[in-house]
Short mmCIF file of C-alpha atoms in Angstrom, two decimals:
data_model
loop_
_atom_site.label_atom_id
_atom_site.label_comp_id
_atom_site.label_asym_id
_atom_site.label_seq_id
_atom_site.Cartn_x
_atom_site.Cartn_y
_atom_site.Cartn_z
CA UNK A 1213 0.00 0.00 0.00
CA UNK A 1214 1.32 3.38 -0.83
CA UNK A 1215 2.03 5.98 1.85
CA UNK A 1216 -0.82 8.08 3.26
CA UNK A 1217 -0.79 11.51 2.77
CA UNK A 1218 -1.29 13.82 5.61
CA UNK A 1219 -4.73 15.93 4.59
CA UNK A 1220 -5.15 19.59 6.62
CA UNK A 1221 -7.96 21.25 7.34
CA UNK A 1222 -8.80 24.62 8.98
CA UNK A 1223 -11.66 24.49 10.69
CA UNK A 1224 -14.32 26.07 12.46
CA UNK A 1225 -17.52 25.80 14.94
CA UNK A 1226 -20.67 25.93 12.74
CA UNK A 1227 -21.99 29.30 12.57
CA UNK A 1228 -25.68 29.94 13.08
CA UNK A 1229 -28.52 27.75 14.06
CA UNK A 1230 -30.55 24.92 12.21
CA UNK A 1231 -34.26 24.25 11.24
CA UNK A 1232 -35.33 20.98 11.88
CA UNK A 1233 -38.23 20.49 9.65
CA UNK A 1234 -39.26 16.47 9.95
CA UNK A 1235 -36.10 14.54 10.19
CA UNK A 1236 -34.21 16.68 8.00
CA UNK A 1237 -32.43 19.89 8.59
CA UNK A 1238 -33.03 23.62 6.79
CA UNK A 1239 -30.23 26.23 7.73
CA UNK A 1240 -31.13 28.87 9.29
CA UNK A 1241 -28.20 30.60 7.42
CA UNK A 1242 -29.19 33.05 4.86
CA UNK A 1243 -26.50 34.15 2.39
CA UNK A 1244 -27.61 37.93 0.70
CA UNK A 1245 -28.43 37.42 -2.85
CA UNK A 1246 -26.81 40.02 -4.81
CA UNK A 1247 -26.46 39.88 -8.58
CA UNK A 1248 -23.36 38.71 -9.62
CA UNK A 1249 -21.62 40.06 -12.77
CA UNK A 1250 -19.10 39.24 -15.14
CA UNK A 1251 -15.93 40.27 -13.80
CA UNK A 1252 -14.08 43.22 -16.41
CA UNK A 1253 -12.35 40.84 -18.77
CA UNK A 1254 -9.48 43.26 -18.10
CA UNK A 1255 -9.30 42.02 -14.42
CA UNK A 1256 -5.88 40.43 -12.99
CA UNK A 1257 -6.81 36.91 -13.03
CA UNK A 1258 -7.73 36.89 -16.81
CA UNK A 1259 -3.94 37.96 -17.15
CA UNK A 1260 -2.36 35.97 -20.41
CA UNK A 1261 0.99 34.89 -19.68
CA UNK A 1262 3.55 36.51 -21.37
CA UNK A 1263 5.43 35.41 -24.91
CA UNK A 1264 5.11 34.74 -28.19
CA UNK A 1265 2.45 32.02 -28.60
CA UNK A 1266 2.41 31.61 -25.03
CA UNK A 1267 0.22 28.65 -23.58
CA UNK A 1268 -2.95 29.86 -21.39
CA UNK A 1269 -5.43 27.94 -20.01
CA UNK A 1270 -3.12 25.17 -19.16
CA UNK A 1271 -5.17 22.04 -17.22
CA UNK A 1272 -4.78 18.53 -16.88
CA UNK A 1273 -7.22 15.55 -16.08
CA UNK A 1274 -6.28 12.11 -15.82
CA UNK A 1275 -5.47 10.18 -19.14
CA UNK A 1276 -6.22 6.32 -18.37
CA UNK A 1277 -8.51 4.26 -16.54
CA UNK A 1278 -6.03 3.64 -13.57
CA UNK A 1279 -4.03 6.95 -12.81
CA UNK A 1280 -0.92 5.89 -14.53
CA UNK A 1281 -1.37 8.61 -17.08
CA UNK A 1282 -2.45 12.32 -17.65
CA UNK A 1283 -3.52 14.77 -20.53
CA UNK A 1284 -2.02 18.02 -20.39
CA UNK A 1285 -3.96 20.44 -22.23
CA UNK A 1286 -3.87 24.05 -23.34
CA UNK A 1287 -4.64 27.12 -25.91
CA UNK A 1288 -2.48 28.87 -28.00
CA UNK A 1289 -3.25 32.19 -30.05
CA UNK A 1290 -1.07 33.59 -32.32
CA UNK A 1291 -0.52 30.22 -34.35
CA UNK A 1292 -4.65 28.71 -34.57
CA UNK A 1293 -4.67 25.76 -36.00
CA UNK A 1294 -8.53 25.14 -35.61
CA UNK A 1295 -11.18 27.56 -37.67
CA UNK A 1296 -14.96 28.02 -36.76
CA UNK A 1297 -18.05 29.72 -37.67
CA UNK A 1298 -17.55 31.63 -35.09
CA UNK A 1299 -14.69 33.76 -33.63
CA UNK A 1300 -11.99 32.53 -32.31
CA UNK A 1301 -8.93 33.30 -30.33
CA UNK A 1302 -7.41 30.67 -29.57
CA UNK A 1303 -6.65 26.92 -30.70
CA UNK A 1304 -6.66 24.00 -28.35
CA UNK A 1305 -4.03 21.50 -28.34
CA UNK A 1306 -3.16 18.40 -25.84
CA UNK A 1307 -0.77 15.87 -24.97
CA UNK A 1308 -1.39 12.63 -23.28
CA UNK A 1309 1.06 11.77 -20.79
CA UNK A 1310 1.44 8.24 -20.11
CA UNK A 1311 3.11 5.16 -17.74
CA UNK A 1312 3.73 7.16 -14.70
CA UNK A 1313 4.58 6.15 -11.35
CA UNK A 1314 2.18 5.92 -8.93
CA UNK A 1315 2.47 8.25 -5.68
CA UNK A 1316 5.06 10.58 -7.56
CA UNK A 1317 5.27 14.43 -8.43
CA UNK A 1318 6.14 15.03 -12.16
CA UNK A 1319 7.27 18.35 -13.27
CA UNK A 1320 5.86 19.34 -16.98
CA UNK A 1321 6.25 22.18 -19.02
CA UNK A 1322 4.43 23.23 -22.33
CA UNK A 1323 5.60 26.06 -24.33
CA UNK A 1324 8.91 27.06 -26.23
CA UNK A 1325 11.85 29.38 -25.90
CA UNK A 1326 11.02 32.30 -23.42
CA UNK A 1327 7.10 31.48 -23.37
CA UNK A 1328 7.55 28.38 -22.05
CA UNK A 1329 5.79 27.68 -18.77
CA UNK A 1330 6.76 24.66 -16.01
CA UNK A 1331 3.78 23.05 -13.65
CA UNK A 1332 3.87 20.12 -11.41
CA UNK A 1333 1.75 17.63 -10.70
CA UNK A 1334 1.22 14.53 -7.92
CA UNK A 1335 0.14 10.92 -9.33
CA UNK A 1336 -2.20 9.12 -7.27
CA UNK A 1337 -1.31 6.18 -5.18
CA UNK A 1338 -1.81 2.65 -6.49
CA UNK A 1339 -5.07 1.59 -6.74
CA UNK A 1340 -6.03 -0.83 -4.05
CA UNK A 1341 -8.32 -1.82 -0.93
CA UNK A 1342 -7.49 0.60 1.82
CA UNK A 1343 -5.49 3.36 0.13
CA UNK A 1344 -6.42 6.60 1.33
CA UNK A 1345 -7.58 9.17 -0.70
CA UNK A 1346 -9.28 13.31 -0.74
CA UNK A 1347 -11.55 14.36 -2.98
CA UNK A 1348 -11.79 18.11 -3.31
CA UNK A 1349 -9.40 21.07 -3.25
CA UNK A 1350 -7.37 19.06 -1.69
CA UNK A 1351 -5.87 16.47 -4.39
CA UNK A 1352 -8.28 15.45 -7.41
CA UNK A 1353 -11.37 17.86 -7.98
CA UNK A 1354 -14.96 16.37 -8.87
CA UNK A 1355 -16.38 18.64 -11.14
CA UNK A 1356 -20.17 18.20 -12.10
CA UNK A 1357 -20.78 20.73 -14.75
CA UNK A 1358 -21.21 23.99 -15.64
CA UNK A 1359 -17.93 25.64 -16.74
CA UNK A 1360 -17.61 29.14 -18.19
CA UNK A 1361 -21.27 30.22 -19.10
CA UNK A 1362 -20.36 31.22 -22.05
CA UNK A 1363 -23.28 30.56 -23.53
CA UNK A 1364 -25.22 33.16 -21.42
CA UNK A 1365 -23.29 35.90 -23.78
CA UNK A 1366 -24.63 36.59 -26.94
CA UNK A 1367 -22.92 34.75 -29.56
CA UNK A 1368 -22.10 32.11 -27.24
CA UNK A 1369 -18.62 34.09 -26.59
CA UNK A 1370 -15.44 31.89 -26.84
CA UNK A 1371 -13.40 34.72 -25.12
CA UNK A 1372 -15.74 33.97 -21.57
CA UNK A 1373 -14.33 30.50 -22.32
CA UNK A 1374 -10.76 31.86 -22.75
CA UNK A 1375 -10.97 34.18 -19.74
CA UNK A 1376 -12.41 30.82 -17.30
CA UNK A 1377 -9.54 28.66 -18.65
CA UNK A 1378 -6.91 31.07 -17.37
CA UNK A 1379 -9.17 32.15 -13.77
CA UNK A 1380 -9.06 28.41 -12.79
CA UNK A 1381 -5.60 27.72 -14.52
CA UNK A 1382 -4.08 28.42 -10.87
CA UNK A 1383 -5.62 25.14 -9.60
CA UNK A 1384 -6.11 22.77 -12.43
CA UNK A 1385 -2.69 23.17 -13.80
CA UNK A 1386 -1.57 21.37 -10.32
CA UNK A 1387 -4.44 19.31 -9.65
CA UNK A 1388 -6.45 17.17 -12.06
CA UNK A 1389 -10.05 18.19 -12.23
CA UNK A 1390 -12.48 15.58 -13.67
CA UNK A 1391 -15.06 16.68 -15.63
CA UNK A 1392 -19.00 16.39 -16.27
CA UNK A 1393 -20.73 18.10 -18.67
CA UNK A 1394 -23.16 20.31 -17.33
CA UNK A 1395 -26.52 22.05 -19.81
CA UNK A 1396 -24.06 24.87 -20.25
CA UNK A 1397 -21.65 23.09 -22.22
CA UNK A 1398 -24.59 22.43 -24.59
CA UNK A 1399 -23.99 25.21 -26.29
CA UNK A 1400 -26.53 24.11 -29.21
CA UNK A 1401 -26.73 27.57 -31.21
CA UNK A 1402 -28.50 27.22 -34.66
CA UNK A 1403 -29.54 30.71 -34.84
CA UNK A 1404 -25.54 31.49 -35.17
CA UNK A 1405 -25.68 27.64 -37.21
CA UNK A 1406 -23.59 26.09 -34.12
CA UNK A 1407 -26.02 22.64 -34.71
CA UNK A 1408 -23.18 20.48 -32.59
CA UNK A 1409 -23.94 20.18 -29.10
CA UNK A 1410 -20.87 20.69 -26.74
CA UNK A 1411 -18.43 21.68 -29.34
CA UNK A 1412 -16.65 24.39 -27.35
CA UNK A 1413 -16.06 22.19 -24.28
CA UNK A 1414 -15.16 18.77 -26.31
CA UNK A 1415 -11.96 21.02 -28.19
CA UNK A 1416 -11.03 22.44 -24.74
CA UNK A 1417 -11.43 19.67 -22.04
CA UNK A 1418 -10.71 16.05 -22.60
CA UNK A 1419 -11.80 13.26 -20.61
CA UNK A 1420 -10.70 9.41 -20.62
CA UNK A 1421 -13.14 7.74 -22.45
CA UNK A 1422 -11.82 5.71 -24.56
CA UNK A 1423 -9.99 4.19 -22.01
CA UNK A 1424 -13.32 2.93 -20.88
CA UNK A 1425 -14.20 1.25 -23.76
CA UNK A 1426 -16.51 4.34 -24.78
CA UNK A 1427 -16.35 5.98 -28.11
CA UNK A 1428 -18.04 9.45 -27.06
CA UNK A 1429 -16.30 11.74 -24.26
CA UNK A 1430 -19.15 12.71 -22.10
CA UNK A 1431 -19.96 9.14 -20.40
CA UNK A 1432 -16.96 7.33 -18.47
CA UNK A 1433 -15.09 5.79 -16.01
CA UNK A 1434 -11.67 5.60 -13.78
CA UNK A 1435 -10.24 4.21 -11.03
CA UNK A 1436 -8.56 6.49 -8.48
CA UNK A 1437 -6.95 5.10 -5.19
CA UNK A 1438 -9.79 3.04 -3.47
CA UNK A 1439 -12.57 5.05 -5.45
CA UNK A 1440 -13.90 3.88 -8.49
CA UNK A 1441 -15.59 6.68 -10.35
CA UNK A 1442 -18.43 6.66 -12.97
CA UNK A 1443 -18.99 10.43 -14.56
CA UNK A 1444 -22.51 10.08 -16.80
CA UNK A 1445 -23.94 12.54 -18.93
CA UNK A 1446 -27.42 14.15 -17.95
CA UNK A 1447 -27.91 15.57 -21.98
CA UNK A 1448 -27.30 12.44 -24.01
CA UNK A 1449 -30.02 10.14 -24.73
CA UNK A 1450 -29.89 7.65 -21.71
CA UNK A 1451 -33.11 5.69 -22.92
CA UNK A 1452 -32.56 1.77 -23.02
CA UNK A 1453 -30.99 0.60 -26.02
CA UNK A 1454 -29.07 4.00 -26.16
CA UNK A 1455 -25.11 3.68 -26.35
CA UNK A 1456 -24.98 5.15 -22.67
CA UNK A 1457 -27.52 3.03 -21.26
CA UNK A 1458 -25.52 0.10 -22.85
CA UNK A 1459 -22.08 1.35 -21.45
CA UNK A 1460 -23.45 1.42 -17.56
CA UNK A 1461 -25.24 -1.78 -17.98
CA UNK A 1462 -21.80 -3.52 -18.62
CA UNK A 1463 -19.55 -0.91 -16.60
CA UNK A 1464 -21.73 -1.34 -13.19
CA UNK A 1465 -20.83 -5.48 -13.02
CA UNK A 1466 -16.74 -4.75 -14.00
CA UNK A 1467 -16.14 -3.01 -10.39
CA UNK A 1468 -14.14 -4.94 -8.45
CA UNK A 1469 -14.88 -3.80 -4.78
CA UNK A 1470 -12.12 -5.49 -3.50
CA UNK A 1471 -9.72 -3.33 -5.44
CA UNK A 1472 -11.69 -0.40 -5.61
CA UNK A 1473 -14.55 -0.12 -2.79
CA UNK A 1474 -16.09 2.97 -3.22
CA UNK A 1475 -18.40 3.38 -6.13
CA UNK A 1476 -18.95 7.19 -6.48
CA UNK A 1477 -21.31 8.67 -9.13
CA UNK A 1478 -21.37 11.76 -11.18
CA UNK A 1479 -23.85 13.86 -13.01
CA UNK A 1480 -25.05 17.17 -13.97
CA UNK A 1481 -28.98 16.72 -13.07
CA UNK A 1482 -29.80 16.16 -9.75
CA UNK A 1483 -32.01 12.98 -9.04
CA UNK A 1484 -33.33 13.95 -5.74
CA UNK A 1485 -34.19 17.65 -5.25
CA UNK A 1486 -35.92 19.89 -3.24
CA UNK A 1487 -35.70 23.21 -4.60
CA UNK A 1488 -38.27 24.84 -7.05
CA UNK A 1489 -35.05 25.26 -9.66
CA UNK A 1490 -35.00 22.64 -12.12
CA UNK A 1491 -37.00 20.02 -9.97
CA UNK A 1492 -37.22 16.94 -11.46
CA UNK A 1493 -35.58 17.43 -14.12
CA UNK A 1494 -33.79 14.51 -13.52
CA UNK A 1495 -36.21 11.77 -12.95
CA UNK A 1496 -36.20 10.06 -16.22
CA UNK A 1497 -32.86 9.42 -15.24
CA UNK A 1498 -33.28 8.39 -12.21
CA UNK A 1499 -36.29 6.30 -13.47
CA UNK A 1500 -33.72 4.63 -15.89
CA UNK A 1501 -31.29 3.57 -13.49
CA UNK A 1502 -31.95 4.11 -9.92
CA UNK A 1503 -32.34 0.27 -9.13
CA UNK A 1504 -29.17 -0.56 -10.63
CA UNK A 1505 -27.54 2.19 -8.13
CA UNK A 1506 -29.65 0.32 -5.73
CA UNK A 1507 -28.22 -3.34 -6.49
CA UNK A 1508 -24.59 -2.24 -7.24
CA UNK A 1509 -23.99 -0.34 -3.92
CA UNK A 1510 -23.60 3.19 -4.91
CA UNK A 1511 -22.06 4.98 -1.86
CA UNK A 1512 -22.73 8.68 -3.18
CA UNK A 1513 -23.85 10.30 -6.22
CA UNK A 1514 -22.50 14.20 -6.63
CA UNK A 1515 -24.87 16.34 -8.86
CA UNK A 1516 -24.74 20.22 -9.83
CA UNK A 1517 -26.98 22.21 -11.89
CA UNK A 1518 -29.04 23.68 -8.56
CA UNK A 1519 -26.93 26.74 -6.98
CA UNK A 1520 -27.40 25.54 -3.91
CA UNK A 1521 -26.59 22.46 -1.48
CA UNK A 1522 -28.79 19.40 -0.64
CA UNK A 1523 -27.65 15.87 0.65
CA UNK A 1524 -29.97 13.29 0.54
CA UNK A 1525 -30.76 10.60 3.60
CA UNK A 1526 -29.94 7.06 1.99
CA UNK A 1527 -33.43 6.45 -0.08
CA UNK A 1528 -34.61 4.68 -2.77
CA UNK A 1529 -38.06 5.33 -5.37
CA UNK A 1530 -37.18 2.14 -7.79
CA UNK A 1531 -40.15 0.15 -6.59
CA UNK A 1532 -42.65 2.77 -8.59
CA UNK A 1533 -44.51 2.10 -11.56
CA UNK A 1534 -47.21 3.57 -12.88
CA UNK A 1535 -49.46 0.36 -12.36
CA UNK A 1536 -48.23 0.38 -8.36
CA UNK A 1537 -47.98 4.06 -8.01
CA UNK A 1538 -45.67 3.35 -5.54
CA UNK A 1539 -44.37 6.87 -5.53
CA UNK A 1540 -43.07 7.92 -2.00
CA UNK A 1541 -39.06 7.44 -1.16
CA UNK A 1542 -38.61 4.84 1.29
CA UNK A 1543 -35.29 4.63 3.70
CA UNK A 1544 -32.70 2.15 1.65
CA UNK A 1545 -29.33 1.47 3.36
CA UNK A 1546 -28.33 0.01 -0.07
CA UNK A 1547 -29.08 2.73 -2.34
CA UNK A 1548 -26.43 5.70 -2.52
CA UNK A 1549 -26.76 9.62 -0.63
CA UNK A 1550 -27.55 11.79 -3.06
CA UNK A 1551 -25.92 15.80 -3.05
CA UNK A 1552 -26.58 18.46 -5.18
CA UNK A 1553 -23.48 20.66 -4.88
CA UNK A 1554 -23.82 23.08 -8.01
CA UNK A 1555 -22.92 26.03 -5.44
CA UNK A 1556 -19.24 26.52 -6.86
CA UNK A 1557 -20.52 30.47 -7.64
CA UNK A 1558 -22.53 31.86 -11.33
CA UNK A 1559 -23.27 34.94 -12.76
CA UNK A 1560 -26.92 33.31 -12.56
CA UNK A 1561 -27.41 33.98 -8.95
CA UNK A 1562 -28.34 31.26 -5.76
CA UNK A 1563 -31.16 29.01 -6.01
CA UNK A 1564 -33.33 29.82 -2.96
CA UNK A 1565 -36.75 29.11 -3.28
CA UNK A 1566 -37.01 25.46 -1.48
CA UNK A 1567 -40.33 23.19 -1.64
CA UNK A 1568 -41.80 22.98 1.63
CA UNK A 1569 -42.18 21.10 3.88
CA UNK A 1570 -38.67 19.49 3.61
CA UNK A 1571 -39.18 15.92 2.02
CA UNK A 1572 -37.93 13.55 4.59
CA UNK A 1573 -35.41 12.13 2.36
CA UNK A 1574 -34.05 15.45 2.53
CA UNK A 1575 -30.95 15.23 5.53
CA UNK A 1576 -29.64 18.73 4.82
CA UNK A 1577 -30.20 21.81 2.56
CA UNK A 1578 -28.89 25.43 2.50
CA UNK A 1579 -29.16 28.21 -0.03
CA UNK A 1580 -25.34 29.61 0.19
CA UNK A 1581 -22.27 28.44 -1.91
CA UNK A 1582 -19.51 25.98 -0.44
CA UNK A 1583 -17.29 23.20 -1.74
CA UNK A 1584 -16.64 19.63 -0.21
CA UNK A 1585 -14.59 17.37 0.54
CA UNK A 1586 -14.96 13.59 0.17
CA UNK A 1587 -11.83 12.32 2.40
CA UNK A 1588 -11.64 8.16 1.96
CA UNK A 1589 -9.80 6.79 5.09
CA UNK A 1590 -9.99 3.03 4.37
CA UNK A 1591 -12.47 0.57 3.06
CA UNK A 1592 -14.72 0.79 5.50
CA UNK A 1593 -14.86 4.50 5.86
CA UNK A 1594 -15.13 8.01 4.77
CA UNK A 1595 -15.56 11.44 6.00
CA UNK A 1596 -17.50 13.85 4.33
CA UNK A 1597 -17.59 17.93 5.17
CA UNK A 1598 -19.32 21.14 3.08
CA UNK A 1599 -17.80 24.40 3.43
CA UNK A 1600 -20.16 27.35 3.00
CA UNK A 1601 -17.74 30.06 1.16
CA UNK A 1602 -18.53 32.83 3.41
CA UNK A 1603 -15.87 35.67 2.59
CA UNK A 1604 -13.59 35.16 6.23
CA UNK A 1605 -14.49 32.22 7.79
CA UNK A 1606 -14.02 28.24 7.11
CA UNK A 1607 -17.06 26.70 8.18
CA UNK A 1608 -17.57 23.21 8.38
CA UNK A 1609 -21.49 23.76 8.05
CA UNK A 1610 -22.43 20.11 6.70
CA UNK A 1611 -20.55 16.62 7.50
CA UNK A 1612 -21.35 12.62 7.79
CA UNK A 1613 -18.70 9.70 7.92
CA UNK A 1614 -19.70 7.23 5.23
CA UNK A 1615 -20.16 3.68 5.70
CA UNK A 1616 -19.03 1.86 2.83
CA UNK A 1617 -22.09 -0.22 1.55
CA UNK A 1618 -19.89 -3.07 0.32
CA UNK A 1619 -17.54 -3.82 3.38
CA UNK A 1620 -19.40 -2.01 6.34
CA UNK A 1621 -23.63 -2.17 5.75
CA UNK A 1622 -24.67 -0.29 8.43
CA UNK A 1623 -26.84 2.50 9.01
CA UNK A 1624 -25.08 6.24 8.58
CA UNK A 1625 -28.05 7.98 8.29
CA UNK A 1626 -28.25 11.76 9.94
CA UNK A 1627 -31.02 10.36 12.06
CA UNK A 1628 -29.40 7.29 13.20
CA UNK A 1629 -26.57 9.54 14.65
#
């Protein structure tokens, strides 16, 4: 087993009170909800490096299906090498690094001559039983969708894609982030004839698909440490028969749980959500393939697309039909917690209009933004903590150690605590 890694975290004693409404939890915390702007695309952090043909935008994901490899992407502009209907500034390239060492920091640089520009990176430990592992800021990021907005511009403006790539260089140039496609990656435009969906985000972010025995990048799978990690795609057809209904009926029986015991999920469109913004949007989904989240063990399935935060008690709907009408949640120590965490920040403003009363699947919902982390300690167990971004204080507002559902079936529930 490779050595752990020591994982720090500042933090503090939860601010403000709590609304318990049933068995769940409301926060009593109220964030202001101010409008939130573009920032001037002349602002520091939109800064292009320096040099002749300089690489911006520089990020990396992983490359394979096992962390032994990583593609290093980035954008050039004076030397395009890619045309569209619509402007342009810059060209996408990538390189695929591959057969690393596990547990190792690589040094990489991308550029030439004076423009050149040097990054690091830290390959994850080997894959196996009890390696320990964070999700988060910390080491890999889980990112469920949603990227630049661009498409809220008219025009669909590449430069707000530009001007993202370089504000979130300073973290995913180090770290790799892997990504879901969220509905604003769609960016389905025929009125400017743009007729292919996700175009802009399929020339500037690669993911690992093929290494997953896919042949389209928005659906796929790696293994990371002890986690094995299934990304789907909320706006391809997911109907049965379809190619991604297909690729998760034979991906869900290939995970080993004895190499890799925690099954973690990822998708744009929440399944379970209680907040008048985009509710239900995802049930056909859920509809689709809830019971085989349900008979595979699932521990947790991270959704976006709601600025807010939700997580789910452990519950279950796959007994419904419409003969039955069988149509309430029941409690399910088998099927995975669900959280909505699209609160990363938007120019589209917080989603805080909740349905009430609070379903009782519901464990714990605020209307603020935050990040998380998902920290794996062994096989058996795994601590999970949300961080409201208030401007001066770490808060630790939202937490629950995970019981793996594989080697440790017991009851984590909030209301078993």
């Amino acid at each position: 087993m490779s050595p752990s890694k020591t994982t720090i975290l500042l933090l503090a004693l939860l601010a403000g009170a709590v609304v318990y409404n049933g068995n769940g939890i409301t926060s009593s915390f109220v964030r202001k909800n101010e409008n939130s702007g573009d920032m001037p695309l002349d602002s520091d952090v939109f800064q292009v490096s320096p040099g002749y043909n300089a690489p911006q935008q520089v990020h990396i994901t992983q490359g394979d299906h096992k962390g032994k490899a990583v593609i290093v992407s980035w954008v050039t502009v004076e030397e395009p090498v890619v045309t569209s209907t619509r402007q342009r500034v810059a060209s996408p390239r990538k390189i695929t690094i591959i057969i690393l060492l596990y547990d190792t920091n690589y040094y990489y640089k991308v550029g030439t001559w004076e423009a050149a520009r040097t990054f690091w990176f830290t390959t994850p430990p080997e894959v196996g039983l009890d390696v320990p592992y964070t999700f988060g800021l910390i080491e890999t990021v889980l990112y469920v969708g949603d990227l630049s907005y661009a498409d809220n511009h008219p025009n669909h403006d590449n430069v707000r894609w530009d001007t993202w790539g370089r504000f979130v260089e300073r973290s995913v140039v180090y770290q790799p982030w892997i990504w879901t496609a969220g509905n604003h990656e769609l960016d389905f435009a025929p009125e400017i004839s743009e007729t292919t969906p996700f175009k802009p985000f399929t020339h500037r972010y690669r993911t690992p698909y093929e290494a997953s025995n896919n042949t389209t990048p928005f659906w796929y799978s790696i293994k990371r440490a002890s986690a094995y990690i299934i990304v789907l795609s909320s706006y391809s057809a997911y109907g049965k028969y379809t190619p991604q209904y297909r690729w998760l009926e034979e991906e869900l029986p290939k995970v080993n749980r004895s190499e890799t015991p925690w099954l973690i999920v990822m998708t744009h469109s929440p399944w379970y959500n209680n907040y008048k913004y985009h509710y239900m949007e995802g049930e056909s989904m859920r509809v689709m393939f809830e019971s085989w989240f349900v008979k595979y063990k699932v521990d947790v399935v991270f959704s976006g697309h709601v600025h807010a935060y939700e997580r789910s008690e452990r519950v279950s709907n796959d007994a419904y039909t419409i003969v039955n009408g069988l149509c309430s949640p029941k409690k399910d120590q088998f099927a995975p917690v669900y959280i909505t965490i699209g609160d990363g920040g938007n120019i589209e403003g917080l989603g805080n209009n909740m349905t009430e009363p609070q379903p009782k699947y519901s464990a714990f919902r605020e209307a603020s933004f935050g990040h998380a982390t998902f920290n794996i300690k062994n096989s058996t167990h795994a601590y999970y903590s949300w961080h409201r971004n208030q401007d001066v204080y770490a808060i630790e507002a939202d937490s629950l150690w995970f019981f793996n559902k594989f080697w440790h079936p017991i009851d984590d529930s909030t209301t078993s605590a």
